[in-house]
Coordinates of C-alpha atoms in Angstrom, one line a residue:
X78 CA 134.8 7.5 151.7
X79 CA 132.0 7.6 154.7
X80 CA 134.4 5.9 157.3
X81 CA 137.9 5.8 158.6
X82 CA 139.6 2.5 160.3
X83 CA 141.3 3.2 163.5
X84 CA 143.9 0.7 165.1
X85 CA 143.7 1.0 168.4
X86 CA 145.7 -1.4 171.0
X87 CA 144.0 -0.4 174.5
X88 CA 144.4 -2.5 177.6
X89 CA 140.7 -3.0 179.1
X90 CA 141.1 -2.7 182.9
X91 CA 138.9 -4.3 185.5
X92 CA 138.2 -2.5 188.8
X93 CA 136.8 -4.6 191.9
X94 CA 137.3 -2.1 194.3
X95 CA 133.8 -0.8 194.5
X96 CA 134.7 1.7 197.1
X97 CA 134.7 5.6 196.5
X98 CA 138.0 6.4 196.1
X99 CA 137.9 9.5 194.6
X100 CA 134.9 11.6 195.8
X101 CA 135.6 14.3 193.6
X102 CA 135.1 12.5 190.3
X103 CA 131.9 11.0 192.4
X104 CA 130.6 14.4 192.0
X105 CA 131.3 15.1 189.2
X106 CA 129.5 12.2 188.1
X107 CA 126.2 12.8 190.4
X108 CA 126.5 16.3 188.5
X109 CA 126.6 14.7 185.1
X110 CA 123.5 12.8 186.2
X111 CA 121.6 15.8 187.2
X112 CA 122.5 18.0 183.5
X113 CA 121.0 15.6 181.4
X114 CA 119.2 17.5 178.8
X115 CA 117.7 15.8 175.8
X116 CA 118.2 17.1 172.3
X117 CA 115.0 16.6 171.1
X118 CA 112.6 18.7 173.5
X119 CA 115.5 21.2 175.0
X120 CA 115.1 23.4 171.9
X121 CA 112.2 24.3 169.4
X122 CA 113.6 23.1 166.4
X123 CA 110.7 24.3 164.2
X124 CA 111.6 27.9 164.7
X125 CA 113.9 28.8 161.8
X126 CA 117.4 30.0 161.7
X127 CA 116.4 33.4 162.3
X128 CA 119.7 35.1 162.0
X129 CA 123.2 34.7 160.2
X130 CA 124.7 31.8 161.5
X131 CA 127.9 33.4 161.1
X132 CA 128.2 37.0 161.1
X133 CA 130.6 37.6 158.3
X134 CA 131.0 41.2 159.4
X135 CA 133.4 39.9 162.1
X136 CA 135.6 37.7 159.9
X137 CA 138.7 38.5 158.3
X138 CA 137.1 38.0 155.0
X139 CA 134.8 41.4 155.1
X140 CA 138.0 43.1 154.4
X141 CA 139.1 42.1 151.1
X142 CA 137.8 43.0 147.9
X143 CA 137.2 39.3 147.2
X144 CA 134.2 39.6 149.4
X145 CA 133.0 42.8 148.8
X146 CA 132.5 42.3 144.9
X147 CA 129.9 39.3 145.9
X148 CA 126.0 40.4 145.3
X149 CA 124.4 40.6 149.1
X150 CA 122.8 36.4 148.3
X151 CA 126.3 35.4 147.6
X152 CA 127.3 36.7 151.0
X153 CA 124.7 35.5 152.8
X154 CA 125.2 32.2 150.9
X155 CA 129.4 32.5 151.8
X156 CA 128.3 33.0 155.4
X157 CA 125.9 30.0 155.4
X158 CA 128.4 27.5 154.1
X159 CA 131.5 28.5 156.4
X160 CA 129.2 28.3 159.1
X161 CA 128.3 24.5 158.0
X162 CA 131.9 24.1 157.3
X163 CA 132.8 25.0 160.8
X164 CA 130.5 23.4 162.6
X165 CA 131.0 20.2 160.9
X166 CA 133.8 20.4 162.4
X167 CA 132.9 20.7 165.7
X168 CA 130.4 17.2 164.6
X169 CA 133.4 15.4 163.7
X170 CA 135.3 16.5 166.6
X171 CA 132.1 15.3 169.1
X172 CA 132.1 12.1 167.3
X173 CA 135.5 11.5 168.2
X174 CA 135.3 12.6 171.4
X175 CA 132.4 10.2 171.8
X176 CA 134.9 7.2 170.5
X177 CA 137.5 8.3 173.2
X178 CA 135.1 8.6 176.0
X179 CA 134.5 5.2 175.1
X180 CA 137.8 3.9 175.2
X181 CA 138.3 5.1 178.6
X182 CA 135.2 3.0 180.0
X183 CA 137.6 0.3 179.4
X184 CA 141.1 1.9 179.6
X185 CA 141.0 3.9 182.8
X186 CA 141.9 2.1 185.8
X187 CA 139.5 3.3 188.7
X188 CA 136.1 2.9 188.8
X189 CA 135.3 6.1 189.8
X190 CA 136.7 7.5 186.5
X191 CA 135.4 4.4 184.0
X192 CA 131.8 5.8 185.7
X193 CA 132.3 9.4 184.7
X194 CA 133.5 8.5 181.1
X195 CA 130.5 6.4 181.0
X196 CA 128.4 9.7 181.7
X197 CA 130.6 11.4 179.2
X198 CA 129.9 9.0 176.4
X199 CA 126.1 9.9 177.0
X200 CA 126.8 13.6 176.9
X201 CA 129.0 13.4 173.4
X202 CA 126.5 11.2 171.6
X203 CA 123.9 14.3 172.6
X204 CA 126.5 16.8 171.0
X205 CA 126.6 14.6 167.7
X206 CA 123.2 14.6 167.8
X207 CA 122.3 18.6 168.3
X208 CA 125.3 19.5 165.8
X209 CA 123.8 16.9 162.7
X210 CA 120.7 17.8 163.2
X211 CA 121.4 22.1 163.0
X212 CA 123.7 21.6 160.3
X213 CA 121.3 19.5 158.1
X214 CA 118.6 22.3 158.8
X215 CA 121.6 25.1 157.9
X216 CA 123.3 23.3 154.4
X217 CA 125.2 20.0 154.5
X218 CA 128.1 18.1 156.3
X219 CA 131.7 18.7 155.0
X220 CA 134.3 16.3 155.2
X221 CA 136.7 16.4 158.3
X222 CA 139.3 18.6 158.2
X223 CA 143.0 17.3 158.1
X224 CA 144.2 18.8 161.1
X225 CA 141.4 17.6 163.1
X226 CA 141.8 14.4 161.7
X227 CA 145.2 13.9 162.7
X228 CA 144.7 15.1 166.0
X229 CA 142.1 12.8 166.5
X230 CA 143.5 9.7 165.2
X231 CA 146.3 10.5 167.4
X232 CA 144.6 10.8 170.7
X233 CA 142.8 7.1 169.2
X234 CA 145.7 5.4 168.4
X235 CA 147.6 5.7 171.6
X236 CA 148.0 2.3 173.5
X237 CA 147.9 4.9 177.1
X238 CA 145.3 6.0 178.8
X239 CA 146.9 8.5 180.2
X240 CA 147.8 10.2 176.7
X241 CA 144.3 10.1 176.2
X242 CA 142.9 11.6 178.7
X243 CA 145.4 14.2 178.1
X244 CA 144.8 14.8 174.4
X245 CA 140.9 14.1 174.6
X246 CA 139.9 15.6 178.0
X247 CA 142.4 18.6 178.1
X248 CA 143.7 19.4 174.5
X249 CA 140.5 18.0 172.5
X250 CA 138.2 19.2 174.8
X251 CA 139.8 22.7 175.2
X252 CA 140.1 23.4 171.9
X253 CA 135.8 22.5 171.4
X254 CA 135.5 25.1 174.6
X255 CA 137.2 28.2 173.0
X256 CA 135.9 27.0 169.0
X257 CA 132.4 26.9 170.8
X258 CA 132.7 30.4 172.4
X259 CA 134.3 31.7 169.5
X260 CA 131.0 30.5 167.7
X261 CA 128.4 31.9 170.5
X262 CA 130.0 34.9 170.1
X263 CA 129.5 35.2 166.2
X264 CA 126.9 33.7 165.5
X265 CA 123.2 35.7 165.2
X266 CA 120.9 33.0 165.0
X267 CA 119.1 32.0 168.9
X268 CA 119.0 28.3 167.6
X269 CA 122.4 27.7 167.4
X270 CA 123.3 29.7 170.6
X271 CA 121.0 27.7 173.0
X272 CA 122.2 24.7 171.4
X273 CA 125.8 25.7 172.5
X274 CA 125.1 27.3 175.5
X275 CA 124.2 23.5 176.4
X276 CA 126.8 22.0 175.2
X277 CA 129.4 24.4 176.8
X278 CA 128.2 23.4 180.0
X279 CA 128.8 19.8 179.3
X280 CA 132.3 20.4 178.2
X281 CA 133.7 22.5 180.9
X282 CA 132.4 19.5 182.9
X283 CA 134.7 17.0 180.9
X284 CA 137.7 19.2 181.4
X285 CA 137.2 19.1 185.4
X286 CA 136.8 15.2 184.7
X287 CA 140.1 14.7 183.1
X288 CA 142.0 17.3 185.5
X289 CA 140.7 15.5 188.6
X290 CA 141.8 11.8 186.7
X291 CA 145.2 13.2 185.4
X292 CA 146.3 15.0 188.7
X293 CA 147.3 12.2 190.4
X294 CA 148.6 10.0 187.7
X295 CA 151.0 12.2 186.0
X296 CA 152.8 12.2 189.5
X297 CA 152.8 8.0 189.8
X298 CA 154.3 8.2 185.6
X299 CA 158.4 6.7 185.2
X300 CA 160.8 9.7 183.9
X301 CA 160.1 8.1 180.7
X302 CA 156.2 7.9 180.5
X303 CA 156.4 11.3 181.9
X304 CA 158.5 13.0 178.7
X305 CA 156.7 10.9 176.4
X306 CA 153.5 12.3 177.6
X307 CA 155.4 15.6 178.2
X308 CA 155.8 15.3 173.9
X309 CA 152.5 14.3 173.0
X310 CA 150.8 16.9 174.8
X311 CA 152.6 19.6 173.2
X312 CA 152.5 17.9 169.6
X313 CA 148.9 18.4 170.2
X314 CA 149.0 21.4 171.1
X315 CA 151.5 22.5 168.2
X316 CA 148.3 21.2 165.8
X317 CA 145.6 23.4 167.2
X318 CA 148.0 26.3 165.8
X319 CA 147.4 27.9 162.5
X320 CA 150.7 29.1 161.2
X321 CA 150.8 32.0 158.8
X322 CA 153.5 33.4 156.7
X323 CA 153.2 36.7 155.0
X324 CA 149.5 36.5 155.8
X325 CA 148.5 33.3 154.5
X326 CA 147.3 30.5 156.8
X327 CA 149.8 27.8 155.6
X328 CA 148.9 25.1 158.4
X329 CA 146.2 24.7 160.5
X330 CA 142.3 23.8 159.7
X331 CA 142.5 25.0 156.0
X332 CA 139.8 22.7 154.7
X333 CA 137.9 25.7 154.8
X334 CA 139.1 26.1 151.0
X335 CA 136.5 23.8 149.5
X336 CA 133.5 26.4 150.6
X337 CA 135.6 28.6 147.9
X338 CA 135.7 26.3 145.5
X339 CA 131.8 25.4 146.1
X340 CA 131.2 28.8 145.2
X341 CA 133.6 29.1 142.5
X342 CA 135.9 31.6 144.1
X343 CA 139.2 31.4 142.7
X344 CA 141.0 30.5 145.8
X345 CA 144.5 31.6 144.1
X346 CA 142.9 35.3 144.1
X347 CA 141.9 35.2 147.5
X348 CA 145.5 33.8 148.4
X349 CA 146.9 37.0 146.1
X350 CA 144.8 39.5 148.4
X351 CA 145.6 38.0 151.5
X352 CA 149.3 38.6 150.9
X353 CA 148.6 42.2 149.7
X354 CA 145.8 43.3 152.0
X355 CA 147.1 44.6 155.2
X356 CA 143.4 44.9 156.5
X357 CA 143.0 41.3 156.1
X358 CA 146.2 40.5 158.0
X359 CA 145.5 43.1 160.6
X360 CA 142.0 41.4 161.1
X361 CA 142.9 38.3 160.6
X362 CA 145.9 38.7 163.0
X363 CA 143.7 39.7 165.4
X364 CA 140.9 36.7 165.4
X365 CA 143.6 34.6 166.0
X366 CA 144.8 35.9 168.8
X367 CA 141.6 36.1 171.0
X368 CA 141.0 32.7 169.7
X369 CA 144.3 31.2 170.9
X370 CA 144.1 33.6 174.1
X371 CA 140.6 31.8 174.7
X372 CA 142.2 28.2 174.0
X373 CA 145.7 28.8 175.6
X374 CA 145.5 31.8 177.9
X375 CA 142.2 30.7 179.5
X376 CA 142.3 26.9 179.3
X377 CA 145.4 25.0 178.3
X378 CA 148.3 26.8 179.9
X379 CA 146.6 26.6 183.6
X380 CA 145.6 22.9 182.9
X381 CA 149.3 22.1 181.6
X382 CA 151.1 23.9 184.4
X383 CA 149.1 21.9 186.9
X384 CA 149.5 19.1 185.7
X385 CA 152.8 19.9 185.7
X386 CA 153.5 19.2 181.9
X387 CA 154.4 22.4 181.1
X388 CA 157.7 22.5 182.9
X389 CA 161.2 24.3 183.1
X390 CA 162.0 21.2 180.1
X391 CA 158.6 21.9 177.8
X392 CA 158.1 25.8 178.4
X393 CA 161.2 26.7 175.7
X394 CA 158.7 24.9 172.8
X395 CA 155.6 26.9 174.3
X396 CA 157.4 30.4 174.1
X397 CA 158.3 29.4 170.5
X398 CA 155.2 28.6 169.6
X399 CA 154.0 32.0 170.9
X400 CA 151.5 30.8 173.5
X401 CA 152.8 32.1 176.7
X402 CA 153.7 35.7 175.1
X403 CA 149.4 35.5 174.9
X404 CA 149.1 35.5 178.8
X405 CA 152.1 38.1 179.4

């Protein structure tokens, strides 16, 4: 199946106040404008990958026996197709991202902001663009992951705007920040860091964008629209997690699997050493933690408390989930 059906009731708002009203969004907008870069002639893309695209020396995976038993091609093959895997993710994430910037051209009810998700619809269609075409020069495109799915359809689904902004703009957009660092910072191939370094900039734009267009509605929300959107930003959240028990990932972006069973690794083995292996879980253990230090500590917790939805009502769930301990 090459397409999913989204049902999305959205109220399309009409603005005829054509003053500024909110100069900070106008410059964010005049900024937008100005980093326009085009896929196409930004990069060589003759140059080959000249590097791995992920360095499998920094993953978890270098430390089981699993791994090391593979011939040096089959590693080099491994590291290929997880980097494919994971960036296909980031693909399918831009494409929804793309889709919700969209929505808020209609949904968002100044024009100041419709214009900025306008720009932003430009920018994410550029993402899609650089990510297909590395990944096709790299291996293939694997299927969206079920986490990311979820969280996507989610953010699509919601008849707000303000839900969306939260879950796109904030969570969504977070999450691609600290994934794309992650990425820059593993990967040894120049390609695929220029392409990112471009898109981070992009990004960190779109989180100023929804912080500037949130910051003022949260405040105007009833008691009621403010716990509702109190809940769904921390059920967001709560997806972006990767729970593990006794070492093995149990929830979370496990899709990853299928890049096993491509390669005819018996995924039950791996499953067997992860549990027995304490230098997987002390590596793995780890990775997770400067990822969700770089998605919570340095990006969602300040946005949150700012906007005020992380709170003296939400903060219990955050300790539980063990974000704020990150930041201590």
């Amino acid at each position: 199946m090459t397409q999913h059906s989204i049902k999305t009731p959205l109220e399309s708002v009409f603005d005829f106040d054509y003053s500024v009203r909110f100069p900070q969004l106008d410059r964010l907008y005049e900024n937008a404008k100005r980093d326009q870069w085009n896929v196409s002639t930004a990069v060589n893309w003759d140059r080959p990958i000249s590097g791995p695209p992920l360095n499998m020396n920094l993953m978890p995976i270098c430390q089981t026996q699993v791994y090391r038993s593979l011939s040096q091609a089959r590693q080099d093959l491994l590291g290929r197709k997880f980097a494919a895997w994971r960036l296909s993710q980031f693909l399918h994430g831009e494409q929804g991202a793309l889709m919700v910037a969209a929505q808020l051209v209609d949904a968002a009810p100044d024009l100041d902001a419709k214009m900025c998700a306008a720009a932003q619809v430009m920018d994410e269609a550029r993402h899609v663009e650089a990510f297909r075409k590395y990944i096709t020069k790299l291996d293939r495109i694997y299927p969206i992951d079920p986490t990311l799915d979820r969280l996507l359809r989610a953010v699509m689904a919601h008849e707000r705007w303000e839900p969306k902004y939260t879950g796109m703009q904030i969570i969504t957009e977070g999450l691609a920040i600290a994934a794309f660092r992650f990425m820059h910072a593993q990967t040894g191939d120049e390609l695929l860091k220029e392409l990112l370094e471009y898109i981070m900039k992009d990004e960190a734009r779109h989180v100023g964008f929804g912080m500037l267009a949130l910051r003022d509605a949260v405040r105007k929300l009833s008691p009621t629209e403010r716990k509702a959107l109190e809940d769904f930003a921390f059920a967001a959240c709560d997806m972006t997690i990767t729970k593990v028990t006794d070492g093995v990932p149990r929830d979370g972006f496990l899709s990853y699997h299928q890049v096993f069973d491509e390669m005819e690794i018996p995924i039950g083995r791996m499953r067997e050493e992860m549990r027995e292996n304490q230098g997987w879980k002390d590596a793995e253990r780890a990775m997770e933690k400067q990822f969700n230090s770089m998605l919570f500590v340095d990006t969602l917790i300040p946005c949150l408390r700012q906007l005020e939805l992380l709170n003296t009502r939400t903060q219990p769930w955050y300790e539980q989930l063990g974000v704020l301990a990150l930041a201590a």
